[in-house]
């Protein structure tokens, strides 16, 4: 049970980092480079932002389910 909680927490941290990175890349995509082209193509970052948000949601749900299971088991023991 503890390992799965750690895995879910690591998943939340990973998703949060990916959201921050994608958001920064999207914010930077409006800058024009020396060659006159956009410095970053935001399409890939928008997709990654969406996927990271889903990953965050799924890991949060996993933690919620682990908590409910733990409460259920504690109620059985008590």
mmCIF file of C-alpha atoms in Angstrom:
data_model
loop_
_atom_site.group_PDB
_atom_site.id
_atom_site.type_symbol
_atom_site.label_atom_id
_atom_site.label_comp_id
_atom_site.label_asym_id
_atom_site.label_seq_id
_atom_site.Cartn_x
_atom_site.Cartn_y
_atom_site.Cartn_z
ATOM 1 C CA UNK A 1 0.000 0.000 0.000
ATOM 2 C CA UNK A 2 2.830 2.414 0.851
ATOM 3 C CA UNK A 3 4.664 1.719 -2.432
ATOM 4 C CA UNK A 4 1.570 2.530 -4.468
ATOM 5 C CA UNK A 5 1.129 5.796 -2.563
ATOM 6 C CA UNK A 6 4.742 6.738 -3.278
ATOM 7 C CA UNK A 7 4.271 5.878 -6.933
ATOM 8 C CA UNK A 8 1.152 8.034 -7.142
ATOM 9 C CA UNK A 9 2.873 10.937 -5.399
ATOM 10 C CA UNK A 10 5.818 10.663 -7.780
ATOM 11 C CA UNK A 11 3.328 10.656 -10.653
ATOM 12 C CA UNK A 12 1.764 13.863 -9.316
ATOM 13 C CA UNK A 13 5.169 15.527 -9.086
ATOM 14 C CA UNK A 14 6.114 14.391 -12.576
ATOM 15 C CA UNK A 15 2.841 15.635 -14.051
ATOM 16 C CA UNK A 16 3.207 18.949 -12.233
ATOM 17 C CA UNK A 17 6.717 19.407 -13.638
ATOM 18 C CA UNK A 18 5.509 18.596 -17.148
ATOM 19 C CA UNK A 19 2.643 21.098 -16.836
ATOM 20 C CA UNK A 20 5.061 23.808 -15.705
ATOM 21 C CA UNK A 21 7.510 23.056 -18.528
ATOM 22 C CA UNK A 22 4.798 22.969 -21.196
ATOM 23 C CA UNK A 23 3.246 26.186 -19.869
ATOM 24 C CA UNK A 24 6.625 27.925 -19.960
ATOM 25 C CA UNK A 25 7.269 26.699 -23.506
ATOM 26 C CA UNK A 26 3.835 27.929 -24.596
ATOM 27 C CA UNK A 27 4.477 31.318 -22.987
ATOM 28 C CA UNK A 28 7.857 31.504 -24.755
ATOM 29 C CA UNK A 29 6.398 30.477 -28.129
ATOM 30 C CA UNK A 30 5.524 34.067 -28.974
ATOM 31 C CA UNK A 31 9.155 35.117 -29.156
ATOM 32 C CA UNK A 32 10.788 35.577 -32.535
ATOM 33 C CA UNK A 33 14.275 34.162 -33.018
ATOM 34 C CA UNK A 34 17.175 35.783 -34.907
ATOM 35 C CA UNK A 35 16.046 34.013 -38.082
ATOM 36 C CA UNK A 36 12.595 35.638 -37.867
ATOM 37 C CA UNK A 37 10.873 32.377 -36.998
ATOM 38 C CA UNK A 38 8.957 31.489 -33.846
ATOM 39 C CA UNK A 39 11.399 30.030 -31.355
ATOM 40 C CA UNK A 40 9.101 27.190 -30.256
ATOM 41 C CA UNK A 41 6.184 25.437 -31.934
ATOM 42 C CA UNK A 42 3.477 25.338 -29.216
ATOM 43 C CA UNK A 43 1.394 22.488 -30.672
ATOM 44 C CA UNK A 44 3.440 19.719 -29.080
ATOM 45 C CA UNK A 45 3.469 21.556 -25.751
ATOM 46 C CA UNK A 46 -0.307 22.005 -25.813
ATOM 47 C CA UNK A 47 -0.728 18.267 -26.303
ATOM 48 C CA UNK A 48 1.770 17.510 -23.528
ATOM 49 C CA UNK A 49 -0.050 19.956 -21.245
ATOM 50 C CA UNK A 50 -3.292 18.071 -21.817
ATOM 51 C CA UNK A 51 -1.677 14.666 -21.254
ATOM 52 C CA UNK A 52 0.096 15.858 -18.097
ATOM 53 C CA UNK A 53 -3.197 17.229 -16.741
ATOM 54 C CA UNK A 54 -4.821 13.826 -17.295
ATOM 55 C CA UNK A 55 -1.869 12.079 -15.625
ATOM 56 C CA UNK A 56 -2.248 14.390 -12.631
ATOM 57 C CA UNK A 57 -5.970 13.648 -12.453
ATOM 58 C CA UNK A 58 -5.434 9.873 -12.616
ATOM 59 C CA UNK A 59 -2.728 9.897 -9.944
ATOM 60 C CA UNK A 60 -4.915 12.013 -7.664
ATOM 61 C CA UNK A 61 -7.756 9.526 -8.159
ATOM 62 C CA UNK A 62 -5.398 6.645 -7.330
ATOM 63 C CA UNK A 63 -4.472 8.360 -4.053
ATOM 64 C CA UNK A 64 -8.157 8.872 -3.270
ATOM 65 C CA UNK A 65 -8.897 5.182 -3.888
ATOM 66 C CA UNK A 66 -5.918 4.140 -1.749
ATOM 67 C CA UNK A 67 -7.198 6.335 1.072
ATOM 68 C CA UNK A 68 -10.702 4.835 0.863
ATOM 69 C CA UNK A 69 -9.281 1.309 0.823
ATOM 70 C CA UNK A 70 -7.128 2.043 3.832
ATOM 71 C CA UNK A 71 -10.107 3.481 5.727
ATOM 72 C CA UNK A 72 -12.176 0.416 4.831
ATOM 73 C CA UNK A 73 -9.466 -1.935 6.094
ATOM 74 C CA UNK A 74 -9.074 0.049 9.301
ATOM 75 C CA UNK A 75 -12.839 -0.147 9.874
ATOM 76 C CA UNK A 76 -12.706 -3.933 9.475
ATOM 77 C CA UNK A 77 -9.882 -4.210 12.020
ATOM 78 C CA UNK A 78 -11.610 -1.902 14.512
#
